[in-house]
Amino acid sequence: MIRGLGADQILFIVGALRWTVTLAALSLVIGGVAGFTVAIARVSLLRGLRWLAAGYIGLIQGVPALMLLFLAYYGLSLAGLELPPLAAAAISLAFYVSGYLADIWRGAIQSVPWQQWEASGSLGLTRAQQFRYVVLPQAVRIATPPTVGFAVQAVKNTSIVSIVNVVEVSRAGQLVNNTTYEPFRVYGLVALLYFAICWPMSLLASRLERRLDVRRQR
Amino acid sequence: MPFAFEFGPVIAHADTIADGVWLTLTLSAVGILLGLGLGVLLAMSRGLVPRPVQWLLDAYIEVIRNTPFLIQLFIIFFGLPVLGLRLDAMQAAVLTIMFNLGAYATEIIRAGIDSIHPSQIEAGASLAMTRLQVFRHVVLMPALARVWPSLTSQFVLTMLGTSICSFISVQELSGSAAQVESDTFRSFETYITVTVIYLLLSLALRLALLLLGEALFPRGSGLRRLVGGRR
C-alpha cells in the first residue's frame, strides 16, 4: 500500500542516522589503528616491511569499497564466523579506511624534514624516541586537515553497506521509498542528512588547512 | 567441513564478466571525459560569471562533495522521473558520474589555475598572444599539468566508484559479479576474481594516465614532479 511521507517515515530515516554515525566512527577508529600501523611499516627501515605496507595500500586503493564489503561479507562466513551484516560492514569499511589513512599519514611522516631525525638522533634518542617525541608531533599537525577531509569520505562511504541490508540512512531511505514512492523527497532528505554531517567536517578541514599554511609561512 | 576453492564455475562465466569489464570501461571513459570537460568549464568560468551564478556553482560543488555518490545516483535515477525526466539506468549512471566527477575536477583544476602567477598572463599578453592563446597555453595547460597527479587519483576513484552503478541494475563489472554469483553460488570466488580484475583495471588506468600526462604535458613534467598535486 502506498502511504504518504509522514512524520513516522521521516523519524525512521533520521533515526537510522545512528547506524551511519556508528559505522563511520567504528571504521575510522579501527581503520585508524590499522592505518597507523601500516603507515609506520611504510616508513620503516626494513625494506621488506616497507614493500608489504606499500602493497597493502596499493591493494586497498586499487579496488572498490563495494568489493571489500562483499569479500568481508562472504569471506567471514566461509571462515566460520557467523557475524551479523553490521560487523562485516564495519570490518570492510575499516579495511577501506586503513588503506587511505595509512597513505595520508605516511605522507605526513615523510614531510617532516629528515634533519629532524638527524638532530634528534645526535641527541642520543633511540629511533622509537625520535619518532615519538620529535617526528610524530610535527606529523600529527600536518596530517590533521587531510585526515578530517578523509573522514568525510568515510561517512559517505557507509552508504554502500545498504546493499547487505544494514539499515543506515541510505537503506532506511530505500525502505521508506518502497512504501511511499516519493523518491525525490525521500532521497532529498537522505542527502540533506549526509550533508548536515559532512559539510561542517569539510569546512573544518579547509579551516585547519588554512591555519596550517599561515603557521608555515611565519 | 573445510572450504575448497572452486574457480571453475566462475571461469565458465567469463563472457558475463568480460561484458561487465567492457561496460565498466565504457562508463568510466565516458564519465571521465564528460566530468573533466565539466570541471574545466566550471573552473574556467570562475570570475567570468555573475556573482549569483557563482554562488549556485559553489553550492553545487559543496552538495556533491558532501553527499554520497549512491544518493546522487538515486536522486537522478528515481527522483528525476517524478519531475518528468525519465532516464534509463545507463543514462542516469553516466549523468551522475559526470556531475560527481565534475565537482571534484572543478576544485582540483581551480587549485591549478590559482597556482599560475598573474605575471605569467601579462607576459603572455606582452608577447601579443590573443586572450584565447593566453588562456590555453599560459593558464589551462600548465594548470592541468600541475594537477595531473591529483586528477589521476580522482579518475581512478571515479572508475572504482562505477561499481556503485550496479545498485540501479547497470550490468557493469560488479553487476556482472552479482549475476555470476547467483548462477554459480560461488560467492567468494566470484568476488575474489572480480576484485583482482578491478585491481588490474586501476593499475592499467594509472599507467595510461601517466603516459597520457607525459604526452600532453611534455615540458611540464619536471615542474609537475616538483610542485606535485594535492596528494
Short mmCIF file of C-alpha atoms in Angstrom, two decimals, chain B:
data_model
loop_
_atom_site.label_atom_id
_atom_site.label_comp_id
_atom_site.label_asym_id
_atom_site.label_seq_id
_atom_site.Cartn_x
_atom_site.Cartn_y
_atom_site.Cartn_z
CA MET B 1 33.91 -29.12 6.56
CA PRO B 2 36.90 -27.18 5.20
CA PHE B 3 36.15 -24.83 2.34
CA ALA B 4 37.59 -25.78 -1.03
CA PHE B 5 38.08 -23.03 -3.56
CA GLU B 6 36.49 -23.70 -6.90
CA PHE B 7 37.13 -21.15 -9.58
CA GLY B 8 35.93 -23.41 -12.40
CA PRO B 9 32.26 -22.34 -12.35
CA VAL B 10 33.32 -18.68 -12.23
CA ILE B 11 35.67 -19.07 -15.18
CA ALA B 12 32.85 -20.76 -17.09
CA HIS B 13 31.04 -17.41 -16.91
CA ALA B 14 33.99 -15.49 -18.32
CA ASP B 15 31.84 -13.96 -21.05
CA THR B 16 29.47 -12.36 -18.50
CA ILE B 17 32.47 -10.93 -16.66
CA ALA B 18 34.00 -9.70 -19.91
CA ASP B 19 30.76 -7.87 -20.74
CA GLY B 20 30.92 -6.31 -17.27
CA VAL B 21 34.52 -5.19 -17.79
CA TRP B 22 33.56 -3.63 -21.10
CA LEU B 23 30.67 -1.71 -19.53
CA THR B 24 32.85 -0.56 -16.63
CA LEU B 25 35.42 0.73 -19.11
CA THR B 26 32.75 2.46 -21.19
CA LEU B 27 31.12 4.08 -18.15
CA SER B 28 34.50 5.18 -16.82
CA ALA B 29 35.75 6.57 -20.12
CA VAL B 30 32.57 8.48 -20.95
CA GLY B 31 32.15 9.65 -17.36
CA ILE B 32 35.75 10.80 -17.05
CA LEU B 33 35.66 12.70 -20.35
CA LEU B 34 32.38 14.44 -19.51
CA GLY B 35 33.39 15.07 -15.90
CA LEU B 36 36.75 16.51 -16.89
CA GLY B 37 35.06 18.70 -19.50
CA LEU B 38 32.58 19.98 -16.92
CA GLY B 39 35.42 20.58 -14.46
CA VAL B 40 37.47 22.58 -16.97
CA LEU B 41 34.40 24.61 -17.94
CA LEU B 42 33.41 25.44 -14.37
CA ALA B 43 36.96 26.16 -13.24
CA MET B 44 37.39 28.49 -16.26
CA SER B 45 34.11 30.27 -15.69
CA ARG B 46 35.17 31.49 -12.27
CA GLY B 47 35.35 35.28 -12.26
CA LEU B 48 33.59 35.47 -15.62
CA VAL B 49 30.06 34.66 -14.48
CA PRO B 50 27.83 36.95 -12.38
CA ARG B 51 28.03 36.52 -8.65
CA PRO B 52 24.70 34.72 -8.09
CA VAL B 53 25.65 32.17 -10.73
CA GLN B 54 28.97 31.67 -8.98
CA TRP B 55 27.15 31.07 -5.69
CA LEU B 56 24.99 28.45 -7.36
CA LEU B 57 28.05 26.74 -8.83
CA ASP B 58 29.81 26.78 -5.46
CA ALA B 59 26.68 25.33 -3.82
CA TYR B 60 26.58 22.58 -6.45
CA ILE B 61 30.19 21.67 -5.71
CA GLU B 62 29.64 21.60 -1.95
CA VAL B 63 26.48 19.50 -2.25
CA ILE B 64 28.18 16.95 -4.49
CA ARG B 65 31.28 16.72 -2.33
CA ASN B 66 29.33 16.26 0.88
CA THR B 67 26.76 13.66 -0.15
CA PRO B 68 27.35 10.02 -1.17
CA PHE B 69 27.56 9.05 -4.83
CA LEU B 70 24.88 6.41 -4.18
CA ILE B 71 22.31 9.01 -3.10
CA GLN B 72 23.18 11.25 -6.05
CA LEU B 73 22.58 8.25 -8.28
CA PHE B 74 19.23 7.52 -6.61
CA ILE B 75 18.06 11.12 -6.92
CA ILE B 76 18.90 11.19 -10.62
CA PHE B 77 17.56 7.71 -11.42
CA PHE B 78 14.49 7.53 -9.15
CA GLY B 79 13.90 11.21 -8.43
CA LEU B 80 14.10 12.87 -11.84
CA PRO B 81 11.26 10.76 -13.36
CA VAL B 82 8.96 12.32 -10.74
CA LEU B 83 9.85 15.68 -12.25
CA GLY B 84 9.04 14.26 -15.69
CA LEU B 85 12.58 13.43 -16.85
CA ARG B 86 12.81 9.71 -17.41
CA LEU B 87 16.28 8.22 -17.87
CA ASP B 88 17.35 4.63 -18.31
CA ALA B 89 19.84 3.22 -15.83
CA MET B 90 22.83 3.72 -18.12
CA GLN B 91 21.97 7.36 -18.83
CA ALA B 92 21.41 8.05 -15.14
CA ALA B 93 24.75 6.43 -14.32
CA VAL B 94 26.68 8.49 -16.88
CA LEU B 95 24.95 11.68 -15.77
CA THR B 96 25.69 11.02 -12.09
CA ILE B 97 29.34 10.21 -12.79
CA MET B 98 29.64 13.40 -14.82
CA PHE B 99 28.13 15.62 -12.14
CA ASN B 100 30.06 13.89 -9.37
CA LEU B 101 33.46 13.98 -11.03
CA GLY B 102 32.73 17.46 -12.42
CA ALA B 103 32.54 18.89 -8.91
CA TYR B 104 35.80 17.30 -7.76
CA ALA B 105 37.58 18.14 -11.01
CA THR B 106 36.48 21.78 -10.75
CA GLU B 107 38.08 22.07 -7.32
CA ILE B 108 41.29 20.39 -8.44
CA ILE B 109 41.64 22.42 -11.66
CA ARG B 110 40.74 25.63 -9.83
CA ALA B 111 43.66 24.99 -7.47
CA GLY B 112 45.90 24.54 -10.52
CA ILE B 113 44.69 27.78 -12.11
CA ASP B 114 45.21 29.63 -8.82
CA SER B 115 48.81 28.46 -8.82
CA ILE B 116 49.52 30.29 -12.10
CA HIS B 117 51.09 33.64 -11.24
CA PRO B 118 49.22 36.64 -12.77
CA SER B 119 52.50 37.95 -14.18
CA GLN B 120 52.51 34.91 -16.47
CA ILE B 121 49.31 36.16 -18.08
CA GLU B 122 50.76 39.65 -18.51
CA ALA B 123 53.87 38.10 -20.02
CA GLY B 124 51.72 36.17 -22.46
CA ALA B 125 49.79 39.30 -23.43
CA SER B 126 53.02 41.22 -23.94
CA LEU B 127 54.04 38.56 -26.47
CA ALA B 128 50.97 39.56 -28.50
CA MET B 129 49.11 36.35 -27.75
CA THR B 130 45.35 36.57 -28.06
CA ARG B 131 43.26 36.08 -24.93
CA LEU B 132 42.36 32.60 -26.08
CA GLN B 133 46.01 31.72 -26.68
CA VAL B 134 46.98 33.07 -23.28
CA PHE B 135 44.23 31.09 -21.68
CA ARG B 136 45.15 27.87 -23.43
CA HIS B 137 48.93 27.95 -23.40
CA VAL B 138 49.66 30.01 -20.28
CA VAL B 139 46.81 29.18 -17.93
CA LEU B 140 44.95 25.98 -18.76
CA MET B 141 47.64 23.59 -19.93
CA PRO B 142 50.21 24.48 -17.23
CA ALA B 143 47.44 24.33 -14.61
CA LEU B 144 46.36 20.88 -15.82
CA ALA B 145 49.98 19.76 -15.91
CA ARG B 146 50.43 20.74 -12.26
CA VAL B 147 47.32 18.99 -11.00
CA TRP B 148 47.51 15.96 -13.30
CA PRO B 149 48.55 13.63 -10.42
CA SER B 150 45.52 14.73 -8.36
CA LEU B 151 43.26 14.33 -11.38
CA THR B 152 44.70 10.86 -11.95
CA SER B 153 43.78 9.83 -8.40
CA GLN B 154 40.32 11.28 -8.83
CA PHE B 155 39.82 9.43 -12.15
CA VAL B 156 40.82 6.14 -10.51
CA LEU B 157 38.33 6.82 -7.70
CA THR B 158 35.70 7.52 -10.35
CA MET B 159 36.44 4.24 -12.13
CA LEU B 160 36.21 2.31 -8.85
CA GLY B 161 33.03 4.23 -8.00
CA THR B 162 31.29 2.99 -11.15
CA SER B 163 30.84 -0.26 -9.16
CA ILE B 164 28.04 1.52 -7.27
CA CYS B 165 26.05 1.82 -10.52
CA SER B 166 25.16 -1.86 -10.04
CA PHE B 167 22.72 -0.61 -7.35
CA ILE B 168 20.45 0.65 -10.14
CA SER B 169 20.93 -2.56 -12.17
CA VAL B 170 23.63 -1.36 -14.54
CA GLN B 171 25.39 -4.58 -15.52
CA GLU B 172 28.94 -3.28 -15.18
CA LEU B 173 31.64 -5.39 -13.56
CA SER B 174 30.07 -5.61 -10.08
CA GLY B 175 26.66 -6.10 -11.63
CA SER B 176 28.03 -8.98 -13.67
CA ALA B 177 29.63 -10.35 -10.49
CA ALA B 178 26.20 -10.48 -8.84
CA GLN B 179 24.92 -12.28 -11.93
CA VAL B 180 27.73 -14.86 -11.88
CA GLU B 181 27.33 -15.29 -8.14
CA SER B 182 23.64 -16.12 -8.39
CA ASP B 183 24.32 -18.52 -11.29
CA THR B 184 27.20 -20.39 -9.64
CA PHE B 185 26.67 -19.95 -5.86
CA ARG B 186 30.45 -19.49 -5.62
CA SER B 187 30.21 -16.07 -3.95
CA PHE B 188 33.69 -15.77 -2.52
CA GLU B 189 35.46 -16.99 -5.66
CA THR B 190 33.38 -14.67 -7.82
CA TYR B 191 34.21 -11.60 -5.75
CA ILE B 192 37.89 -12.51 -5.48
CA THR B 193 38.06 -12.81 -9.27
CA VAL B 194 36.26 -9.53 -9.83
CA THR B 195 38.32 -7.74 -7.17
CA VAL B 196 41.52 -8.83 -8.92
CA ILE B 197 40.11 -7.54 -12.21
CA TYR B 198 39.34 -4.18 -10.61
CA LEU B 199 42.87 -4.05 -9.25
CA LEU B 200 44.30 -4.70 -12.72
CA LEU B 201 41.94 -2.10 -14.23
CA SER B 202 43.02 0.56 -11.76
CA LEU B 203 46.70 -0.22 -12.34
CA ALA B 204 46.15 -0.05 -16.10
CA LEU B 205 44.25 3.24 -15.76
CA ARG B 206 47.03 4.75 -13.63
CA LEU B 207 49.63 3.71 -16.19
CA ALA B 208 47.55 5.02 -19.10
CA LEU B 209 47.01 8.37 -17.35
CA LEU B 210 50.71 8.61 -16.53
CA LEU B 211 51.61 8.08 -20.19
CA LEU B 212 48.85 10.47 -21.28
CA GLY B 213 50.22 13.09 -18.89
CA GLU B 214 53.71 12.68 -20.31
CA ALA B 215 52.32 13.04 -23.82
CA LEU B 216 50.06 16.02 -23.07
CA PHE B 217 52.44 17.98 -20.88
CA PRO B 218 55.95 17.13 -22.08
CA ARG B 219 57.57 20.30 -20.79
CA GLY B 220 55.59 20.47 -17.62
CA SER B 221 56.69 17.09 -16.34
CA GLY B 222 59.71 18.25 -14.36
CA LEU B 223 57.76 21.11 -12.81
CA ARG B 224 54.91 18.76 -12.12
CA ARG B 225 57.07 16.50 -10.02
CA LEU B 226 58.40 19.45 -8.06
CA VAL B 227 55.10 21.14 -7.40
CA GLY B 228 53.11 17.93 -7.08
CA GLY B 229 49.40 17.65 -6.66
CA ARG B 230 47.16 17.59 -3.69
CA ARG B 231 48.21 14.21 -2.51
#
